[in-house]
mmCIF file of C-alpha atoms and ligand atoms in Angstrom:
data_model
loop_
_atom_site.group_PDB
_atom_site.id
_atom_site.type_symbol
_atom_site.label_atom_id
_atom_site.label_comp_id
_atom_site.label_asym_id
_atom_site.label_seq_id
_atom_site.Cartn_x
_atom_site.Cartn_y
_atom_site.Cartn_z
ATOM 1 C CA UNK M 867 -75.837 82.622 157.192
ATOM 2 C CA UNK M 868 -72.280 81.471 158.789
ATOM 3 C CA UNK M 869 -74.330 78.565 159.761
ATOM 4 C CA UNK M 870 -74.996 77.390 156.473
ATOM 5 C CA UNK M 871 -71.933 78.071 154.955
ATOM 6 C CA UNK M 872 -70.270 76.222 157.425
ATOM 7 C CA UNK M 873 -72.491 73.217 156.248
ATOM 8 C CA UNK M 874 -71.781 73.369 152.569
ATOM 9 C CA UNK M 875 -68.356 73.204 153.843
ATOM 10 C CA UNK M 876 -68.726 70.202 155.790
ATOM 11 C CA UNK M 877 -70.053 69.103 152.302
ATOM 12 C CA UNK M 878 -66.630 69.798 150.740
ATOM 13 C CA UNK M 879 -64.858 67.215 152.816
ATOM 14 C CA UNK M 880 -67.577 64.851 152.718
ATOM 15 C CA UNK M 881 -65.972 61.421 151.676
ATOM 16 C CA UNK M 882 -67.744 61.200 148.252
ATOM 17 C CA UNK M 883 -65.346 64.120 147.087
ATOM 18 C CA UNK M 884 -62.287 62.622 148.964
ATOM 19 C CA UNK M 885 -60.143 60.537 145.979
ATOM 20 C CA UNK M 886 -60.979 57.352 146.005
ATOM 21 C CA UNK M 887 -57.165 55.979 147.273
ATOM 22 C CA UNK M 888 -57.934 58.391 150.545
ATOM 23 C CA UNK M 889 -61.507 56.937 151.325
ATOM 24 C CA UNK M 890 -59.893 53.408 151.098
ATOM 25 C CA UNK M 891 -57.052 54.655 153.304
ATOM 26 C CA UNK M 892 -59.988 55.805 155.404
ATOM 27 C CA UNK M 893 -62.150 52.771 155.292
ATOM 28 C CA UNK M 894 -58.734 50.332 156.053
ATOM 29 C CA UNK M 895 -57.928 52.097 159.026
ATOM 30 C CA UNK M 896 -61.510 52.065 160.484
ATOM 31 C CA UNK M 897 -61.394 48.578 159.526
ATOM 32 C CA UNK M 898 -58.976 47.917 161.953
ATOM 33 C CA UNK M 899 -59.954 49.756 164.726
ATOM 34 C CA UNK M 900 -62.890 48.062 163.990
ATOM 35 C CA UNK M 901 -61.478 44.170 164.425
ATOM 36 C CA UNK M 902 -59.581 46.066 167.585
ATOM 37 C CA UNK M 903 -63.231 47.617 169.499
ATOM 38 C CA UNK M 904 -64.900 44.060 168.769
ATOM 39 C CA UNK M 905 -67.654 45.843 165.380
ATOM 40 C CA UNK M 906 -67.838 42.885 163.692
ATOM 41 C CA UNK M 907 -70.388 40.117 163.722
ATOM 42 C CA UNK M 908 -71.274 36.413 162.391
ATOM 43 C CA UNK M 909 -74.856 36.029 161.221
ATOM 44 C CA UNK M 910 -76.122 32.455 160.450
ATOM 45 C CA UNK M 911 -78.405 31.463 157.770
ATOM 46 C CA UNK M 912 -79.469 28.259 157.970
ATOM 47 C CA UNK M 913 -79.428 25.511 155.193
ATOM 48 C CA UNK M 914 -82.322 23.180 155.021
ATOM 49 C CA UNK M 915 -81.965 19.833 153.773
ATOM 50 C CA UNK M 916 -84.658 18.723 151.996
ATOM 51 C CA UNK M 917 -85.401 15.027 152.617
ATOM 52 C CA UNK M 918 -85.078 15.321 156.727
ATOM 53 C CA UNK M 919 -86.688 18.210 156.586
ATOM 54 C CA UNK M 920 -84.191 19.745 158.679
ATOM 55 C CA UNK M 921 -81.981 22.446 159.703
ATOM 56 C CA UNK M 922 -78.466 20.623 159.518
ATOM 57 C CA UNK M 923 -76.179 23.534 159.148
ATOM 58 C CA UNK M 924 -75.559 27.498 158.752
ATOM 59 C CA UNK M 925 -73.390 29.931 156.304
ATOM 60 C CA UNK M 926 -71.715 31.859 159.163
ATOM 61 C CA UNK M 927 -71.643 35.552 157.308
ATOM 62 C CA UNK M 928 -69.714 38.345 158.352
ATOM 63 C CA UNK M 929 -71.319 41.789 159.319
ATOM 64 C CA UNK M 930 -69.803 45.212 160.333
ATOM 65 C CA UNK M 931 -71.285 47.091 162.912
ATOM 66 C CA UNK M 932 -69.862 50.326 161.990
ATOM 67 C CA UNK M 933 -70.339 52.614 164.764
ATOM 68 C CA UNK M 934 -71.439 55.994 162.041
ATOM 69 C CA UNK M 935 -72.875 54.000 159.314
ATOM 70 C CA UNK M 936 -74.553 51.523 160.884
ATOM 71 C CA UNK M 937 -74.454 47.813 159.636
ATOM 72 C CA UNK M 938 -72.942 47.126 156.975
ATOM 73 C CA UNK M 939 -72.910 43.949 154.607
ATOM 74 C CA UNK M 940 -69.947 42.148 153.114
ATOM 75 C CA UNK M 941 -70.243 43.357 149.894
ATOM 76 C CA UNK M 942 -68.923 46.942 151.483
ATOM 77 C CA UNK M 943 -65.604 45.850 153.600
ATOM 78 C CA UNK M 944 -64.519 42.453 152.155
ATOM 79 C CA UNK M 945 -63.461 43.494 148.572
ATOM 80 C CA UNK M 946 -61.292 46.427 150.074
ATOM 81 C CA UNK M 947 -59.801 43.970 153.051
ATOM 82 C CA UNK M 948 -58.733 41.461 150.165
ATOM 83 C CA UNK M 949 -56.995 44.293 147.869
ATOM 84 C CA UNK M 950 -55.203 45.338 151.065
ATOM 85 C CA UNK M 951 -54.902 42.249 152.491
ATOM 86 C CA UNK M 952 -56.622 42.849 156.089
ATOM 87 C CA UNK M 953 -58.624 39.702 154.852
ATOM 88 C CA UNK M 954 -55.822 37.938 156.129
ATOM 89 C CA UNK M 955 -55.962 39.208 160.417
ATOM 90 C CA UNK M 956 -59.649 39.616 159.669
ATOM 91 C CA UNK M 957 -60.186 35.686 158.385
ATOM 92 C CA UNK M 958 -58.447 34.120 161.053
ATOM 93 C CA UNK M 959 -60.596 35.898 163.562
ATOM 94 C CA UNK M 960 -63.675 34.752 161.715
ATOM 95 C CA UNK M 961 -62.442 31.062 161.708
ATOM 96 C CA UNK M 962 -61.841 31.387 165.424
ATOM 97 C CA UNK M 963 -65.625 32.858 166.186
ATOM 98 C CA UNK M 964 -67.003 30.194 164.030
ATOM 99 C CA UNK M 965 -65.115 27.407 166.129
ATOM 100 C CA UNK M 966 -66.236 29.511 169.375
ATOM 101 C CA UNK M 967 -69.706 29.624 168.589
ATOM 102 C CA UNK M 968 -70.093 25.854 167.731
ATOM 103 C CA UNK M 969 -68.133 25.313 171.142
ATOM 104 C CA UNK M 970 -70.609 27.343 173.227
ATOM 105 C CA UNK M 971 -73.319 25.984 171.674
ATOM 106 C CA UNK M 972 -72.200 22.238 172.238
ATOM 107 C CA UNK M 973 -71.707 22.996 175.954
ATOM 108 C CA UNK M 974 -75.141 24.612 176.057
ATOM 109 C CA UNK M 975 -75.683 20.591 174.790
ATOM 110 C CA UNK M 976 -77.633 22.075 171.481
ATOM 111 C CA UNK M 977 -77.314 19.162 169.145
ATOM 112 C CA UNK M 978 -74.477 20.307 167.006
ATOM 113 C CA UNK M 979 -75.124 21.421 163.392
ATOM 114 C CA UNK M 980 -72.433 22.349 160.952
ATOM 115 C CA UNK M 981 -70.934 25.827 160.195
ATOM 116 C CA UNK M 982 -69.886 26.742 156.649
ATOM 117 C CA UNK M 983 -67.498 29.798 156.436
ATOM 118 C CA UNK M 984 -66.230 31.527 153.454
ATOM 119 C CA UNK M 985 -62.740 31.791 153.138
ATOM 120 C CA UNK M 986 -60.979 34.013 150.680
ATOM 121 C CA UNK M 987 -58.078 33.456 148.107
ATOM 122 C CA UNK M 988 -55.543 34.632 149.911
ATOM 123 C CA UNK M 989 -56.187 33.566 152.968
ATOM 124 C CA UNK M 990 -56.715 30.341 152.051
ATOM 125 C CA UNK M 991 -52.980 31.075 149.782
ATOM 126 C CA UNK M 992 -51.420 32.055 153.252
ATOM 127 C CA UNK M 993 -48.228 30.193 154.415
ATOM 128 C CA UNK M 994 -50.012 30.189 158.074
ATOM 129 C CA UNK M 995 -53.256 29.271 157.204
ATOM 130 C CA UNK M 996 -53.595 25.841 157.760
ATOM 131 C CA UNK M 997 -51.189 26.138 161.147
ATOM 132 C CA UNK M 998 -54.191 28.772 162.045
ATOM 133 C CA UNK M 999 -56.675 26.581 161.502
ATOM 134 C CA UNK M 1000 -55.982 23.764 163.195
ATOM 135 C CA UNK M 1001 -55.003 26.130 166.539
ATOM 136 C CA UNK M 1002 -58.872 27.154 165.847
ATOM 137 C CA UNK M 1003 -60.119 23.607 165.796
ATOM 138 C CA UNK M 1004 -57.953 22.532 168.865
ATOM 139 C CA UNK M 1005 -58.326 25.622 171.251
ATOM 140 C CA UNK M 1006 -62.106 25.625 170.794
ATOM 141 C CA UNK M 1007 -62.342 21.807 170.580
ATOM 142 C CA UNK M 1008 -64.598 21.826 167.864
ATOM 143 C CA UNK M 1009 -65.630 18.476 165.817
ATOM 144 C CA UNK M 1010 -63.670 19.024 162.085
ATOM 145 C CA UNK M 1011 -66.562 17.114 160.688
ATOM 146 C CA UNK M 1012 -68.726 20.021 161.722
ATOM 147 C CA UNK M 1013 -66.644 22.766 159.776
ATOM 148 C CA UNK M 1014 -66.825 23.065 156.018
ATOM 149 C CA UNK M 1015 -64.794 25.662 154.173
ATOM 150 C CA UNK M 1016 -66.478 27.560 151.414
ATOM 151 C CA UNK M 1017 -63.964 28.696 148.469
ATOM 152 C CA UNK M 1018 -64.489 30.386 145.333
ATOM 153 C CA UNK M 1019 -63.353 29.044 141.633
ATOM 154 C CA UNK M 1020 -60.951 31.730 142.036
ATOM 155 C CA UNK M 1021 -58.243 29.273 143.483
ATOM 156 C CA UNK M 1022 -55.850 28.028 141.268
ATOM 157 C CA UNK M 1023 -56.983 24.191 141.394
ATOM 158 C CA UNK M 1024 -53.954 23.175 139.068
ATOM 159 C CA UNK M 1025 -51.144 25.062 141.354
ATOM 160 C CA UNK M 1026 -49.795 22.607 143.366
ATOM 161 C CA UNK M 1027 -49.979 24.460 146.768
ATOM 162 C CA UNK M 1028 -53.373 24.483 146.628
ATOM 163 C CA UNK M 1029 -53.967 21.114 145.980
ATOM 164 C CA UNK M 1030 -51.508 20.527 149.046
ATOM 165 C CA UNK M 1031 -54.048 22.957 151.403
ATOM 166 C CA UNK M 1032 -56.842 20.818 150.046
ATOM 167 C CA UNK M 1033 -55.737 17.524 150.800
ATOM 168 C CA UNK M 1034 -54.451 18.914 154.258
ATOM 169 C CA UNK M 1035 -57.412 20.365 154.717
ATOM 170 C CA UNK M 1036 -59.609 17.209 153.699
ATOM 171 C CA UNK M 1037 -56.553 14.962 156.357
ATOM 172 C CA UNK M 1038 -58.322 17.441 159.281
ATOM 173 C CA UNK M 1039 -61.529 15.540 158.459
ATOM 174 C CA UNK M 1040 -62.842 19.391 157.220
ATOM 175 C CA UNK M 1041 -65.018 19.239 154.248
ATOM 176 C CA UNK M 1042 -64.934 22.010 151.533
ATOM 177 C CA UNK M 1043 -67.492 23.230 149.206
ATOM 178 C CA UNK M 1044 -67.108 25.233 145.879
ATOM 179 C CA UNK M 1045 -69.150 28.775 146.451
ATOM 180 C CA UNK M 1046 -70.549 30.450 143.803
ATOM 181 C CA UNK M 1047 -70.586 27.234 141.778
ATOM 182 C CA UNK M 1048 -70.978 28.052 137.953
ATOM 183 C CA UNK M 1049 -70.003 31.777 137.616
ATOM 184 C CA UNK M 1050 -66.260 31.239 137.590
ATOM 185 C CA UNK M 1051 -64.059 28.544 135.363
ATOM 186 C CA UNK M 1052 -62.719 25.663 137.149
ATOM 187 C CA UNK M 1053 -62.255 22.866 134.920
ATOM 188 C CA UNK M 1054 -65.073 19.843 136.050
ATOM 189 C CA UNK M 1055 -61.822 17.831 135.781
ATOM 190 C CA UNK M 1056 -60.239 19.621 138.694
ATOM 191 C CA UNK M 1057 -63.336 19.262 140.871
ATOM 192 C CA UNK M 1058 -63.762 15.415 140.140
ATOM 193 C CA UNK M 1059 -60.290 15.012 141.237
ATOM 194 C CA UNK M 1060 -60.054 17.473 144.115
ATOM 195 C CA UNK M 1061 -61.250 16.513 147.676
ATOM 196 C CA UNK M 1062 -64.628 18.356 147.575
ATOM 197 C CA UNK M 1063 -67.611 17.727 149.280
ATOM 198 C CA UNK M 1064 -70.384 20.395 148.397
ATOM 199 C CA UNK M 1065 -71.505 22.433 145.376
ATOM 200 C CA UNK M 1066 -73.262 25.976 145.842
ATOM 201 C CA UNK M 1067 -74.893 26.660 142.873
ATOM 202 C CA UNK M 1068 -75.142 30.544 142.872
ATOM 203 C CA UNK M 1069 -77.615 32.489 143.561
ATOM 204 C CA UNK M 1070 -77.553 34.328 140.349
ATOM 205 C CA UNK M 1071 -79.021 30.758 138.259
ATOM 206 C CA UNK M 1072 -81.470 30.132 140.956
ATOM 207 C CA UNK M 1073 -83.417 33.246 141.447
ATOM 208 C CA UNK M 1074 -84.782 33.349 137.999
ATOM 209 C CA UNK M 1075 -84.672 29.773 136.688
ATOM 210 C CA UNK M 1076 -88.448 29.417 136.310
ATOM 211 C CA UNK M 1077 -88.443 31.868 134.280
ATOM 212 C CA UNK M 1078 -85.337 31.980 132.563
ATOM 213 C CA UNK M 1079 -84.936 28.550 130.050
ATOM 214 C CA UNK M 1080 -80.798 28.500 130.226
ATOM 215 C CA UNK M 1081 -80.562 28.897 134.254
ATOM 216 C CA UNK M 1082 -83.209 25.888 134.256
ATOM 217 C CA UNK M 1083 -80.879 23.410 132.016
ATOM 218 C CA UNK M 1084 -78.156 24.931 133.723
ATOM 219 C CA UNK M 1085 -79.618 23.921 137.584
ATOM 220 C CA UNK M 1086 -81.056 20.620 135.976
ATOM 221 C CA UNK M 1087 -77.347 20.017 134.797
ATOM 222 C CA UNK M 1088 -75.402 20.736 137.745
ATOM 223 C CA UNK M 1089 -77.820 18.739 139.762
ATOM 224 C CA UNK M 1090 -77.041 15.868 137.256
ATOM 225 C CA UNK M 1091 -73.463 15.748 137.767
ATOM 226 C CA UNK M 1092 -73.036 16.261 141.078
ATOM 227 C CA UNK M 1093 -74.853 13.055 141.594
ATOM 228 C CA UNK M 1094 -72.678 11.363 139.178
ATOM 229 C CA UNK M 1095 -69.523 12.708 140.496
ATOM 230 C CA UNK M 1096 -71.204 11.704 144.076
ATOM 231 C CA UNK M 1097 -71.193 15.730 145.172
ATOM 232 C CA UNK M 1098 -73.625 17.238 147.710
ATOM 233 C CA UNK M 1099 -75.351 20.467 146.042
ATOM 234 C CA UNK M 1100 -76.744 23.868 147.821
ATOM 235 C CA UNK M 1101 -78.684 25.765 145.935
ATOM 236 C CA UNK M 1102 -78.491 29.223 146.907
ATOM 237 C CA UNK M 1103 -80.719 32.076 147.220
ATOM 238 C CA UNK M 1104 -83.884 30.139 147.118
ATOM 239 C CA UNK M 1105 -86.744 32.677 148.107
ATOM 240 C CA UNK M 1106 -90.304 30.892 146.053
ATOM 241 C CA UNK M 1107 -91.774 27.832 147.006
ATOM 242 C CA UNK M 1108 -92.080 27.002 143.823
ATOM 243 C CA UNK M 1109 -87.924 26.696 143.556
ATOM 244 C CA UNK M 1110 -87.669 24.695 145.978
ATOM 245 C CA UNK M 1111 -90.501 21.995 144.506
ATOM 246 C CA UNK M 1112 -88.391 22.256 141.563
ATOM 247 C CA UNK M 1113 -85.076 21.717 143.452
ATOM 248 C CA UNK M 1114 -86.669 18.843 145.062
ATOM 249 C CA UNK M 1115 -87.996 16.742 142.079
ATOM 250 C CA UNK M 1116 -84.248 17.522 140.594
ATOM 251 C CA UNK M 1117 -82.518 15.647 143.290
ATOM 252 C CA UNK M 1118 -81.505 18.748 145.319
ATOM 253 C CA UNK M 1119 -80.537 17.581 148.754
ATOM 254 C CA UNK M 1120 -79.556 20.910 150.281
ATOM 255 C CA UNK M 1121 -81.070 24.472 150.140
ATOM 256 C CA UNK M 1122 -80.492 27.699 151.590
ATOM 257 C CA UNK M 1123 -82.658 30.652 151.263
ATOM 258 C CA UNK M 1124 -84.720 33.569 152.087
ATOM 259 C CA UNK M 1125 -87.846 30.907 151.562
ATOM 260 C CA UNK M 1126 -86.105 28.880 154.960
ATOM 261 C CA UNK M 1127 -84.574 31.700 156.679
ATOM 262 C CA UNK M 1128 -82.312 35.101 156.343
ATOM 263 C CA UNK M 1129 -79.432 35.480 157.738
ATOM 264 C CA UNK M 1130 -79.349 36.316 161.477
ATOM 265 C CA UNK M 1131 -77.637 37.271 165.123
ATOM 266 C CA UNK M 1132 -76.202 34.114 166.513
ATOM 267 C CA UNK M 1133 -79.292 34.425 169.807
ATOM 268 C CA UNK M 1134 -81.668 34.870 167.475
ATOM 269 C CA UNK M 1135 -80.796 32.283 164.902
ATOM 270 C CA UNK M 1136 -80.389 29.739 168.135
ATOM 271 C CA UNK M 1137 -83.807 30.576 169.550
ATOM 272 C CA UNK M 1138 -85.506 29.697 166.270
ATOM 273 C CA UNK M 1139 -83.091 26.560 164.638
ATOM 274 C CA UNK M 1140 -81.613 24.907 167.507
HETATM 275 P P1 LIG V 1580 -72.049 33.876 149.864
HETATM 276 O O1 LIG V 1580 -70.761 33.216 150.086
HETATM 277 O O2 LIG V 1580 -72.461 33.386 147.900
HETATM 278 O O3 LIG V 1580 -73.025 34.416 150.644
HETATM 279 C C1 LIG V 1580 -74.392 33.930 150.074
HETATM 280 C C2 LIG V 1580 -75.369 35.591 149.898
HETATM 281 O O4 LIG V 1580 -76.646 35.460 149.341
HETATM 282 C C3 LIG V 1580 -75.365 36.135 151.576
HETATM 283 O O5 LIG V 1580 -75.060 37.809 151.476
HETATM 284 C C4 LIG V 1580 -76.663 35.844 152.177
HETATM 285 O O6 LIG V 1580 -77.348 36.617 152.759
HETATM 286 C C5 LIG V 1580 -77.285 35.992 150.786
HETATM 287 N N1 LIG V 1580 -79.057 35.659 150.247
HETATM 288 C C6 LIG V 1580 -78.400 34.104 150.391
HETATM 289 N N2 LIG V 1580 -80.210 33.460 150.382
HETATM 290 C C7 LIG V 1580 -80.803 34.826 149.806
HETATM 291 C C8 LIG V 1580 -82.375 35.179 148.857
HETATM 292 O O7 LIG V 1580 -82.860 34.085 149.067
HETATM 293 N N3 LIG V 1580 -81.715 36.178 148.327
HETATM 294 C C9 LIG V 1580 -81.387 37.143 148.518
HETATM 295 N N4 LIG V 1580 -81.250 38.166 147.474
HETATM 296 N N5 LIG V 1580 -80.115 36.578 148.899
HETATM 297 C C10 LIG V 1580 -79.825 35.918 149.933
HETATM 298 P P2 LIG V 1580 -73.936 38.519 152.353
HETATM 299 O O8 LIG V 1580 -74.252 38.220 153.814
HETATM 300 O O9 LIG V 1580 -74.366 39.686 151.945
HETATM 301 O O10 LIG V 1580 -72.745 37.861 151.694
HETATM 302 C C11 LIG V 1580 -72.198 38.460 150.405
HETATM 303 C C12 LIG V 1580 -70.729 37.891 150.158
HETATM 304 O O11 LIG V 1580 -69.809 38.131 151.155
HETATM 305 C C13 LIG V 1580 -70.814 35.978 150.456
HETATM 306 O O12 LIG V 1580 -71.276 35.441 149.396
HETATM 307 C C14 LIG V 1580 -69.181 35.886 150.612
HETATM 308 O O13 LIG V 1580 -68.632 35.847 149.095
HETATM 309 C C15 LIG V 1580 -69.142 37.166 150.886
HETATM 310 N N6 LIG V 1580 -68.694 36.883 152.399
HETATM 311 C C16 LIG V 1580 -69.264 36.697 153.529
HETATM 312 N N7 LIG V 1580 -68.803 36.615 154.989
HETATM 313 C C17 LIG V 1580 -67.287 36.657 154.511
HETATM 314 C C18 LIG V 1580 -66.281 35.874 155.345
HETATM 315 O O14 LIG V 1580 -66.559 35.710 156.296
HETATM 316 N N8 LIG V 1580 -65.256 36.022 154.833
HETATM 317 C C19 LIG V 1580 -64.761 35.798 153.470
HETATM 318 N N9 LIG V 1580 -63.746 35.877 152.959
HETATM 319 N N10 LIG V 1580 -66.080 36.393 152.709
HETATM 320 C C20 LIG V 1580 -67.345 36.658 153.076
HETATM 321 MG MG1 LIG V 1581 -70.457 31.476 150.529
HETATM 322 MG MG1 LIG V 1582 -72.597 31.669 147.846
HETATM 323 MG MG1 LIG V 1583 -72.839 33.957 146.024
#
């Protein structure tokens, strides 16, 4: 009986019973320890070029190997990292790791591929962002032409500081893509004027486009528009052959999705795709 009540008492202190603010603080603390202890990892998802039938790059996605809770996906910790600004050191670490991995594969004489890394708004607007980016490239001798930064439409494209950062990134020879394109509010006028290379069509539109006329039209329209503006397009979340055929017919050059490959750790990615 004593054991039973002990079990109950423990349940009472389970994190689901904690006030939201307190469990946030806990998770934030765990993230800080986690970064120090090397619990964060990079997973790589292939980016497939339809016309050449090759994997020309990868998107690098963050994972957290939590000591108790196992492998955590970004939706469980990135929003809080952004809210608490822990995204600044975490994002800095991520960029350095991406450069380090690129260099490592180069040293091993694999054909170089481009690596795309997600950048949060706060990270992008942080005053040290550009200097740290340049440091990472220099330190690991990464060719900037192989680096792609994925930003979202949350970035204030009309803001003069944000535009200056974009121009600087372009001058460094780094490519820029607009992630989750179609879900935000960015005006096409800005996209056209800014040094953007790629639009990534959000998975939400791609996943049901074969059965949802609105989304099909939207995807077709983005592809047409991108062609006019001379932008690359990546269709995200391609899971079925039928979707790939449709994208091919409509002039989409690049696709990403479970049909090609799921995100996997560096060693597996390398043995499968490099
Ligand atoms: P995202 O940049 O749009 O990344 C694509 C997400 O879609 C990834 O989820 C990927 O695993 C998933 N995905 C790709 N293909 C398919 C598919 O065919 N079917 C399905 N169902 N899903 C697919 P993930 O890895 O959970 O990442 C979620 C989001 O977390 C990312 O969305 C990105 O916004 C954010 N994120 C990931 N890593 C980082 C990072 O290092 N920094 C920042 N700031 N955000 C990150
Ligand atoms: Mg992305
Ligand atoms: Mg995306
Ligand atoms: Mg997305």
